[in-house]
Structures are given as structure tokens and as C-alpha cells.
Amino acid sequence: CLSEAILPLGSSIVAKSTDGPVDRYEMQVGHGVMKQAVRALVERLYASRRVRRFTPPVVFKPSSALEPRSIEAMADKIRHRWELGTAPIADVVQTIEERQVTVIVKTAPNMSPRVIAGAYGGWPVVFWSGPTSDTTVEQQHFRLRILSAALRTMALMRGLSANDAEDQAGRVARAVLLPANRIGFHFGGRISVTAENVLALSSRYK
């Protein structure tokens, strides 16, 4: 069993839900569950002799330093480094977990979604508590929030400011989930896309 003496799991909650206030009890529960899950991941990697430090797939820069096409470029780089191509992502949770991001989903149908994300010993983790409906709109919301939280954590791990991290995470997550070349193929470009168009196309990317 891997002990903290071998590989310390220092913790840092670096992002939290913006859907509503996360109270102290929710934060404490999330903190404990997340640390335990990351410990289990590290133990598995250690046992298989594959322990290595997590490296975010892109370098995040201050928003003021980004060129207009930088978000698309970052999304393309993530898809390339994660070997996603331009195909639909069948399961966002499975996809990012295969790339060493721990995701915990606690289904709670009668409460508003809560997302707590953080880094433990350099390993990103996302904790979702709330409904996970099969309706298209709520399903897309779930996928976007999970990926955004993971990317926001990675940006903060790289030292980006909280405002820049939040801004870029959502924009990059959308671009990853709906690649520009797919939107261009179907609709001629992002600028001409309506909300209905995006919803119709995004239902294929799930």
C-alpha cells in the first residue's frame, strides 16, 4: 500500500461550482472523497510502476496574451495530444480518466449541480454532485461542466489567474467538444451557428 511518506498527497481545492454556493459541509465531503479517489489512482499507478507526474496537455496563457484563434488552437492541441482526432467523444468522463484525471460522479436527482475540482499531489480531480439526466440539454451541460472543471484545474495548476482560468476553461471545453472543422463542415463556421444548430450537432458528440 502506498503511503504518504512515499508519495505525499498535498491537497489544494482550486475551483468550485458557480451554479450556486457550495457550503462548508459540501466542501468537506468533497475534499475527503476526492483525496481518497486520487490516492486510489496513485496506488494503482504505483503498483503498475507507471507513476509519473500529471502534465496538462496545453500551456495556458493570460487571456490578454491570446490571439483570436488561440482557443481553437488549444482545443486542437488537446485533441491531438489526447489522440481524439475529430471524432465524437463517446464518454467525457471515461476519456479524461484515461488521461489521469480522476472524476467522481455522485448522482443526486433532487439537487442543483455542484462541481468541486482540485489538485492532489499534482493530480487533477473533479467531483460532480447532482442530477445526471439523459435529456440532451442536461447531458450536454453535464459534459461541458465536467470538462471545463478539469481544464480550469489544469490552468490553475499552471499558475493562471482564477479569472483567466475560468474564462479559458469554458471556451476551450466547448471547442474540444465541438471541433471547429466539424462545425465548419456542417454550418460554414462558428459565427453562423445558432443555438439550435449547436444542440443538434452536439447530440452527435456524446
PDB file of N, CA and C in Angstrom, residues 53-129:
ATOM      1  N   ARG A  53       4.299  12.220 -12.951  1.00  0.00           N
ATOM      2  CA  ARG A  53       3.579  13.440 -12.619  1.00  0.00           C
ATOM      3  C   ARG A  53       2.643  13.823 -13.758  1.00  0.00           C
ATOM      4  N   PHE A  54       1.459  14.300 -13.408  1.00  0.00           N
ATOM      5  CA  PHE A  54       0.499  14.701 -14.426  1.00  0.00           C
ATOM      6  C   PHE A  54       0.995  15.952 -15.140  1.00  0.00           C
ATOM      7  N   THR A  55       0.854  15.967 -16.451  1.00  0.00           N
ATOM      8  CA  THR A  55       1.237  17.126 -17.253  1.00  0.00           C
ATOM      9  C   THR A  55       0.037  17.593 -18.060  1.00  0.00           C
ATOM     10  N   PRO A  56      -0.447  18.818 -17.842  1.00  0.00           N
ATOM     11  CA  PRO A  56      -1.560  19.334 -18.643  1.00  0.00           C
ATOM     12  C   PRO A  56      -1.219  19.285 -20.133  1.00  0.00           C
ATOM     13  N   PRO A  57      -2.208  19.024 -20.990  1.00  0.00           N
ATOM     14  CA  PRO A  57      -1.935  18.862 -22.422  1.00  0.00           C
ATOM     15  C   PRO A  57      -1.602  20.145 -23.160  1.00  0.00           C
ATOM     16  N   VAL A  58      -1.892  21.300 -22.564  1.00  0.00           N
ATOM     17  CA  VAL A  58      -1.582  22.573 -23.211  1.00  0.00           C
ATOM     18  C   VAL A  58      -1.018  23.548 -22.179  1.00  0.00           C
ATOM     19  N   VAL A  59      -0.344  24.579 -22.690  1.00  0.00           N
ATOM     20  CA  VAL A  59       0.143  25.662 -21.837  1.00  0.00           C
ATOM     21  C   VAL A  59      -0.894  26.780 -21.873  1.00  0.00           C
ATOM     22  N   PHE A  60      -1.399  27.128 -20.713  1.00  0.00           N
ATOM     23  CA  PHE A  60      -2.396  28.193 -20.627  1.00  0.00           C
ATOM     24  C   PHE A  60      -1.695  29.531 -20.442  1.00  0.00           C
ATOM     25  N   LYS A  61      -2.138  30.535 -21.211  1.00  0.00           N
ATOM     26  CA  LYS A  61      -1.554  31.861 -21.134  1.00  0.00           C
ATOM     27  C   LYS A  61      -2.613  32.862 -20.683  1.00  0.00           C
ATOM     28  N   PRO A  62      -2.190  33.998 -20.120  1.00  0.00           N
ATOM     29  CA  PRO A  62      -3.172  35.028 -19.759  1.00  0.00           C
ATOM     30  C   PRO A  62      -4.045  35.391 -20.947  1.00  0.00           C
ATOM     31  N   SER A  63      -5.322  35.623 -20.692  1.00  0.00           N
ATOM     32  CA  SER A  63      -6.254  35.921 -21.782  1.00  0.00           C
ATOM     33  C   SER A  63      -5.803  37.108 -22.623  1.00  0.00           C
ATOM     34  N   SER A  64      -5.164  38.085 -21.983  1.00  0.00           N
ATOM     35  CA  SER A  64      -4.710  39.274 -22.705  1.00  0.00           C
ATOM     36  C   SER A  64      -3.630  38.949 -23.733  1.00  0.00           C
ATOM     37  N   ALA A  65      -2.969  37.788 -23.560  1.00  0.00           N
ATOM     38  CA  ALA A  65      -1.889  37.406 -24.469  1.00  0.00           C
ATOM     39  C   ALA A  65      -2.365  36.472 -25.577  1.00  0.00           C
ATOM     40  N   LEU A  66      -3.647  36.110 -25.562  1.00  0.00           N
ATOM     41  CA  LEU A  66      -4.159  35.165 -26.545  1.00  0.00           C
ATOM     42  C   LEU A  66      -4.531  35.863 -27.853  1.00  0.00           C
ATOM     43  N   GLU A  67      -4.166  35.235 -28.957  1.00  0.00           N
ATOM     44  CA  GLU A  67      -4.617  35.688 -30.269  1.00  0.00           C
ATOM     45  C   GLU A  67      -6.051  35.203 -30.474  1.00  0.00           C
ATOM     46  N   PRO A  68      -6.780  35.798 -31.424  1.00  0.00           N
ATOM     47  CA  PRO A  68      -8.184  35.413 -31.632  1.00  0.00           C
ATOM     48  C   PRO A  68      -8.393  33.919 -31.869  1.00  0.00           C
ATOM     49  N   ARG A  69      -7.459  33.269 -32.543  1.00  0.00           N
ATOM     50  CA  ARG A  69      -7.635  31.855 -32.868  1.00  0.00           C
ATOM     51  C   ARG A  69      -6.991  30.916 -31.852  1.00  0.00           C
ATOM     52  N   SER A  70      -6.496  31.477 -30.748  1.00  0.00           N
ATOM     53  CA  SER A  70      -5.753  30.663 -29.789  1.00  0.00           C
ATOM     54  C   SER A  70      -6.616  29.598 -29.114  1.00  0.00           C
ATOM     55  N   ILE A  71      -7.876  29.918 -28.837  1.00  0.00           N
ATOM     56  CA  ILE A  71      -8.750  28.942 -28.185  1.00  0.00           C
ATOM     57  C   ILE A  71      -8.928  27.712 -29.068  1.00  0.00           C
ATOM     58  N   GLU A  72      -9.168  27.938 -30.355  1.00  0.00           N
ATOM     59  CA  GLU A  72      -9.315  26.813 -31.285  1.00  0.00           C
ATOM     60  C   GLU A  72      -8.018  26.018 -31.360  1.00  0.00           C
ATOM     61  N   ALA A  73      -6.888  26.740 -31.364  1.00  0.00           N
ATOM     62  CA  ALA A  73      -5.591  26.061 -31.430  1.00  0.00           C
ATOM     63  C   ALA A  73      -5.358  25.210 -30.180  1.00  0.00           C
ATOM     64  N   MET A  74      -5.746  25.732 -29.013  1.00  0.00           N
ATOM     65  CA  MET A  74      -5.595  24.972 -27.780  1.00  0.00           C
ATOM     66  C   MET A  74      -6.469  23.718 -27.809  1.00  0.00           C
ATOM     67  N   ALA A  75      -7.691  23.871 -28.300  1.00  0.00           N
ATOM     68  CA  ALA A  75      -8.589  22.716 -28.396  1.00  0.00           C
ATOM     69  C   ALA A  75      -8.031  21.672 -29.355  1.00  0.00           C
ATOM     70  N   ASP A  76      -7.500  22.132 -30.479  1.00  0.00           N
ATOM     71  CA  ASP A  76      -6.905  21.199 -31.440  1.00  0.00           C
ATOM     72  C   ASP A  76      -5.720  20.464 -30.826  1.00  0.00           C
ATOM     73  N   LYS A  77      -4.910  21.188 -30.048  1.00  0.00           N
ATOM     74  CA  LYS A  77      -3.740  20.565 -29.428  1.00  0.00           C
ATOM     75  C   LYS A  77      -4.162  19.518 -28.401  1.00  0.00           C
ATOM     76  N   ILE A  78      -5.216  19.824 -27.625  1.00  0.00           N
ATOM     77  CA  ILE A  78      -5.708  18.851 -26.652  1.00  0.00           C
ATOM     78  C   ILE A  78      -6.188  17.591 -27.368  1.00  0.00           C
ATOM     79  N   ARG A  79      -6.975  17.776 -28.415  1.00  0.00           N
ATOM     80  CA  ARG A  79      -7.464  16.620 -29.156  1.00  0.00           C
ATOM     81  C   ARG A  79      -6.303  15.818 -29.763  1.00  0.00           C
ATOM     82  N   HIS A  80      -5.274  16.512 -30.225  1.00  0.00           N
ATOM     83  CA  HIS A  80      -4.122  15.818 -30.805  1.00  0.00           C
ATOM     84  C   HIS A  80      -3.345  15.057 -29.727  1.00  0.00           C
ATOM     85  N   ARG A  81      -3.031  15.721 -28.627  1.00  0.00           N
ATOM     86  CA  ARG A  81      -2.226  15.074 -27.580  1.00  0.00           C
ATOM     87  C   ARG A  81      -2.990  13.965 -26.866  1.00  0.00           C
ATOM     88  N   TRP A  82      -4.313  14.108 -26.832  1.00  0.00           N
ATOM     89  CA  TRP A  82      -5.130  13.047 -26.233  1.00  0.00           C
ATOM     90  C   TRP A  82      -5.591  12.026 -27.271  1.00  0.00           C
ATOM     91  N   GLU A  83      -5.116  12.187 -28.508  1.00  0.00           N
ATOM     92  CA  GLU A  83      -5.403  11.242 -29.596  1.00  0.00           C
ATOM     93  C   GLU A  83      -6.906  11.065 -29.805  1.00  0.00           C
ATOM     94  N   LEU A  84      -7.623  12.187 -29.893  1.00  0.00           N
ATOM     95  CA  LEU A  84      -9.069  12.159 -30.069  1.00  0.00           C
ATOM     96  C   LEU A  84      -9.488  12.369 -31.522  1.00  0.00           C
ATOM     97  N   GLY A  85      -8.585  12.881 -32.348  1.00  0.00           N
ATOM     98  CA  GLY A  85      -8.964  13.172 -33.721  1.00  0.00           C
ATOM     99  C   GLY A  85     -10.079  14.210 -33.756  1.00  0.00           C
ATOM    100  N   THR A  86     -11.015  14.039 -34.690  1.00  0.00           N
ATOM    101  CA  THR A  86     -12.184  14.924 -34.749  1.00  0.00           C
ATOM    102  C   THR A  86     -13.468  14.135 -34.512  1.00  0.00           C
ATOM    103  N   ALA A  87     -13.316  12.920 -34.034  1.00  0.00           N
ATOM    104  CA  ALA A  87     -14.485  12.064 -33.809  1.00  0.00           C
ATOM    105  C   ALA A  87     -15.248  12.502 -32.562  1.00  0.00           C
ATOM    106  N   PRO A  88     -16.522  12.155 -32.471  1.00  0.00           N
ATOM    107  CA  PRO A  88     -17.282  12.429 -31.243  1.00  0.00           C
ATOM    108  C   PRO A  88     -16.637  11.755 -30.037  1.00  0.00           C
ATOM    109  N   ILE A  89     -16.750  12.386 -28.878  1.00  0.00           N
ATOM    110  CA  ILE A  89     -16.252  11.802 -27.634  1.00  0.00           C
ATOM    111  C   ILE A  89     -17.396  10.994 -27.032  1.00  0.00           C
ATOM    112  N   ALA A  90     -17.257   9.700 -27.043  1.00  0.00           N
ATOM    113  CA  ALA A  90     -18.351   8.836 -26.598  1.00  0.00           C
ATOM    114  C   ALA A  90     -18.695   9.059 -25.138  1.00  0.00           C
ATOM    115  N   ASP A  91     -17.678   9.265 -24.301  1.00  0.00           N
ATOM    116  CA  ASP A  91     -17.901   9.420 -22.864  1.00  0.00           C
ATOM    117  C   ASP A  91     -16.829  10.356 -22.320  1.00  0.00           C
ATOM    118  N   VAL A  92     -17.231  11.555 -21.957  1.00  0.00           N
ATOM    119  CA  VAL A  92     -16.262  12.548 -21.479  1.00  0.00           C
ATOM    120  C   VAL A  92     -15.558  12.069 -20.221  1.00  0.00           C
ATOM    121  N   VAL A  93     -16.306  11.493 -19.289  1.00  0.00           N
ATOM    122  CA  VAL A  93     -15.706  11.030 -18.036  1.00  0.00           C
ATOM    123  C   VAL A  93     -14.646   9.976 -18.308  1.00  0.00           C
ATOM    124  N   GLN A  94     -14.989   8.976 -19.113  1.00  0.00           N
ATOM    125  CA  GLN A  94     -14.024   7.922 -19.418  1.00  0.00           C
ATOM    126  C   GLN A  94     -12.814   8.492 -20.156  1.00  0.00           C
ATOM    127  N   THR A  95     -13.077   9.408 -21.080  1.00  0.00           N
ATOM    128  CA  THR A  95     -11.995   9.983 -21.881  1.00  0.00           C
ATOM    129  C   THR A  95     -10.951  10.680 -21.027  1.00  0.00           C
ATOM    130  N   ILE A  96     -11.395  11.536 -20.094  1.00  0.00           N
ATOM    131  CA  ILE A  96     -10.397  12.260 -19.302  1.00  0.00           C
ATOM    132  C   ILE A  96      -9.818  11.386 -18.192  1.00  0.00           C
ATOM    133  N   GLU A  97     -10.566  10.384 -17.729  1.00  0.00           N
ATOM    134  CA  GLU A  97      -9.997   9.475 -16.728  1.00  0.00           C
ATOM    135  C   GLU A  97      -8.881   8.632 -17.335  1.00  0.00           C
ATOM    136  N   GLU A  98      -9.007   8.284 -18.607  1.00  0.00           N
ATOM    137  CA  GLU A  98      -7.944   7.544 -19.284  1.00  0.00           C
ATOM    138  C   GLU A  98      -6.689   8.386 -19.431  1.00  0.00           C
ATOM    139  N   ARG A  99      -6.836   9.696 -19.221  1.00  0.00           N
ATOM    140  CA  ARG A  99      -5.690  10.610 -19.283  1.00  0.00           C
ATOM    141  C   ARG A  99      -5.328  11.126 -17.904  1.00  0.00           C
ATOM    142  N   GLN A 100      -5.626  10.331 -16.880  1.00  0.00           N
ATOM    143  CA  GLN A 100      -5.191  10.536 -15.499  1.00  0.00           C
ATOM    144  C   GLN A 100      -5.885  11.682 -14.775  1.00  0.00           C
ATOM    145  N   VAL A 101      -7.087  12.059 -15.209  1.00  0.00           N
ATOM    146  CA  VAL A 101      -7.914  12.997 -14.444  1.00  0.00           C
ATOM    147  C   VAL A 101      -8.961  12.167 -13.707  1.00  0.00           C
ATOM    148  N   THR A 102      -8.977  12.236 -12.392  1.00  0.00           N
ATOM    149  CA  THR A 102      -9.955  11.473 -11.622  1.00  0.00           C
ATOM    150  C   THR A 102     -11.295  12.201 -11.612  1.00  0.00           C
ATOM    151  N   VAL A 103     -12.367  11.469 -11.914  1.00  0.00           N
ATOM    152  CA  VAL A 103     -13.713  12.042 -11.917  1.00  0.00           C
ATOM    153  C   VAL A 103     -14.608  11.220 -10.993  1.00  0.00           C
ATOM    154  N   ILE A 104     -15.287  11.893 -10.079  1.00  0.00           N
ATOM    155  CA  ILE A 104     -16.231  11.249  -9.165  1.00  0.00           C
ATOM    156  C   ILE A 104     -17.606  11.822  -9.453  1.00  0.00           C
ATOM    157  N   VAL A 105     -18.567  10.968  -9.732  1.00  0.00           N
ATOM    158  CA  VAL A 105     -19.931  11.406 -10.014  1.00  0.00           C
ATOM    159  C   VAL A 105     -20.867  10.832  -8.960  1.00  0.00           C
ATOM    160  N   LYS A 106     -21.491  11.718  -8.207  1.00  0.00           N
ATOM    161  CA  LYS A 106     -22.475  11.326  -7.199  1.00  0.00           C
ATOM    162  C   LYS A 106     -23.839  11.819  -7.677  1.00  0.00           C
ATOM    163  N   THR A 107     -24.691  10.866  -8.079  1.00  0.00           N
ATOM    164  CA  THR A 107     -25.993  11.241  -8.610  1.00  0.00           C
ATOM    165  C   THR A 107     -26.929  11.684  -7.491  1.00  0.00           C
ATOM    166  N   ALA A 108     -27.446  12.888  -7.632  1.00  0.00           N
ATOM    167  CA  ALA A 108     -28.386  13.455  -6.662  1.00  0.00           C
ATOM    168  C   ALA A 108     -29.467  14.173  -7.456  1.00  0.00           C
ATOM    169  N   PRO A 109     -30.529  13.443  -7.869  1.00  0.00           N
ATOM    170  CA  PRO A 109     -31.530  13.986  -8.797  1.00  0.00           C
ATOM    171  C   PRO A 109     -32.255  15.231  -8.307  1.00  0.00           C
ATOM    172  N   ASN A 110     -32.397  15.399  -7.003  1.00  0.00           N
ATOM    173  CA  ASN A 110     -33.235  16.481  -6.480  1.00  0.00           C
ATOM    174  C   ASN A 110     -32.465  17.715  -6.031  1.00  0.00           C
ATOM    175  N   MET A 111     -31.200  17.810  -6.405  1.00  0.00           N
ATOM    176  CA  MET A 111     -30.434  18.984  -6.000  1.00  0.00           C
ATOM    177  C   MET A 111     -29.783  19.633  -7.217  1.00  0.00           C
ATOM    178  N   SER A 112     -29.461  20.919  -7.080  1.00  0.00           N
ATOM    179  CA  SER A 112     -28.771  21.614  -8.158  1.00  0.00           C
ATOM    180  C   SER A 112     -27.356  21.069  -8.293  1.00  0.00           C
ATOM    181  N   PRO A 113     -26.816  21.075  -9.501  1.00  0.00           N
ATOM    182  CA  PRO A 113     -25.463  20.546  -9.692  1.00  0.00           C
ATOM    183  C   PRO A 113     -24.419  21.298  -8.872  1.00  0.00           C
ATOM    184  N   ARG A 114     -23.490  20.569  -8.324  1.00  0.00           N
ATOM    185  CA  ARG A 114     -22.330  21.135  -7.647  1.00  0.00           C
ATOM    186  C   ARG A 114     -21.092  20.505  -8.262  1.00  0.00           C
ATOM    187  N   VAL A 115     -20.121  21.321  -8.575  1.00  0.00           N
ATOM    188  CA  VAL A 115     -18.867  20.818  -9.105  1.00  0.00           C
ATOM    189  C   VAL A 115     -17.732  21.371  -8.261  1.00  0.00           C
ATOM    190  N   ILE A 116     -16.938  20.484  -7.719  1.00  0.00           N
ATOM    191  CA  ILE A 116     -15.748  20.884  -6.967  1.00  0.00           C
ATOM    192  C   ILE A 116     -14.554  20.246  -7.664  1.00  0.00           C
ATOM    193  N   ALA A 117     -13.547  21.028  -7.967  1.00  0.00           N
ATOM    194  CA  ALA A 117     -12.371  20.499  -8.656  1.00  0.00           C
ATOM    195  C   ALA A 117     -11.115  20.924  -7.916  1.00  0.00           C
ATOM    196  N   GLY A 118     -10.101  20.105  -7.989  1.00  0.00           N
ATOM    197  CA  GLY A 118      -8.872  20.444  -7.284  1.00  0.00           C
ATOM    198  C   GLY A 118      -7.703  19.605  -7.751  1.00  0.00           C
ATOM    199  N   ALA A 119      -6.586  19.770  -7.084  1.00  0.00           N
ATOM    200  CA  ALA A 119      -5.381  19.013  -7.411  1.00  0.00           C
ATOM    201  C   ALA A 119      -4.803  18.433  -6.122  1.00  0.00           C
ATOM    202  N   TYR A 120      -4.490  17.161  -6.162  1.00  0.00           N
ATOM    203  CA  TYR A 120      -3.900  16.481  -5.010  1.00  0.00           C
ATOM    204  C   TYR A 120      -2.569  15.890  -5.438  1.00  0.00           C
ATOM    205  N   GLY A 121      -1.507  16.366  -4.833  1.00  0.00           N
ATOM    206  CA  GLY A 121      -0.192  15.866  -5.201  1.00  0.00           C
ATOM    207  C   GLY A 121       0.109  16.025  -6.677  1.00  0.00           C
ATOM    208  N   GLY A 122      -0.479  17.047  -7.312  1.00  0.00           N
ATOM    209  CA  GLY A 122      -0.231  17.256  -8.732  1.00  0.00           C
ATOM    210  C   GLY A 122      -1.157  16.472  -9.637  1.00  0.00           C
ATOM    211  N   TRP A 123      -2.200  15.830  -9.067  1.00  0.00           N
ATOM    212  CA  TRP A 123      -3.144  15.042  -9.867  1.00  0.00           C
ATOM    213  C   TRP A 123      -4.508  15.732  -9.839  1.00  0.00           C
ATOM    214  N   PRO A 124      -5.063  16.098 -11.002  1.00  0.00           N
ATOM    215  CA  PRO A 124      -6.357  16.791 -11.025  1.00  0.00           C
ATOM    216  C   PRO A 124      -7.518  15.850 -10.737  1.00  0.00           C
ATOM    217  N   VAL A 125      -8.541  16.387 -10.086  1.00  0.00           N
ATOM    218  CA  VAL A 125      -9.723  15.587  -9.751  1.00  0.00           C
ATOM    219  C   VAL A 125     -10.953  16.482  -9.823  1.00  0.00           C
ATOM    220  N   VAL A 126     -12.061  15.905 -10.309  1.00  0.00           N
ATOM    221  CA  VAL A 126     -13.330  16.628 -10.437  1.00  0.00           C
ATOM    222  C   VAL A 126     -14.411  15.827  -9.718  1.00  0.00           C
ATOM    223  N   PHE A 127     -15.196  16.510  -8.884  1.00  0.00           N
ATOM    224  CA  PHE A 127     -16.279  15.875  -8.135  1.00  0.00           C
ATOM    225  C   PHE A 127     -17.593  16.528  -8.531  1.00  0.00           C
ATOM    226  N   TRP A 128     -18.499  15.739  -9.136  1.00  0.00           N
ATOM    227  CA  TRP A 128     -19.836  16.213  -9.531  1.00  0.00           C
ATOM    228  C   TRP A 128     -20.862  15.638  -8.586  1.00  0.00           C
ATOM    229  N   SER A 129     -21.721  16.475  -8.063  1.00  0.00           N
ATOM    230  CA  SER A 129     -22.834  16.028  -7.236  1.00  0.00           C
ATOM    231  C   SER A 129     -24.093  16.698  -7.756  1.00  0.00           C
TER     232      SER A 129
END
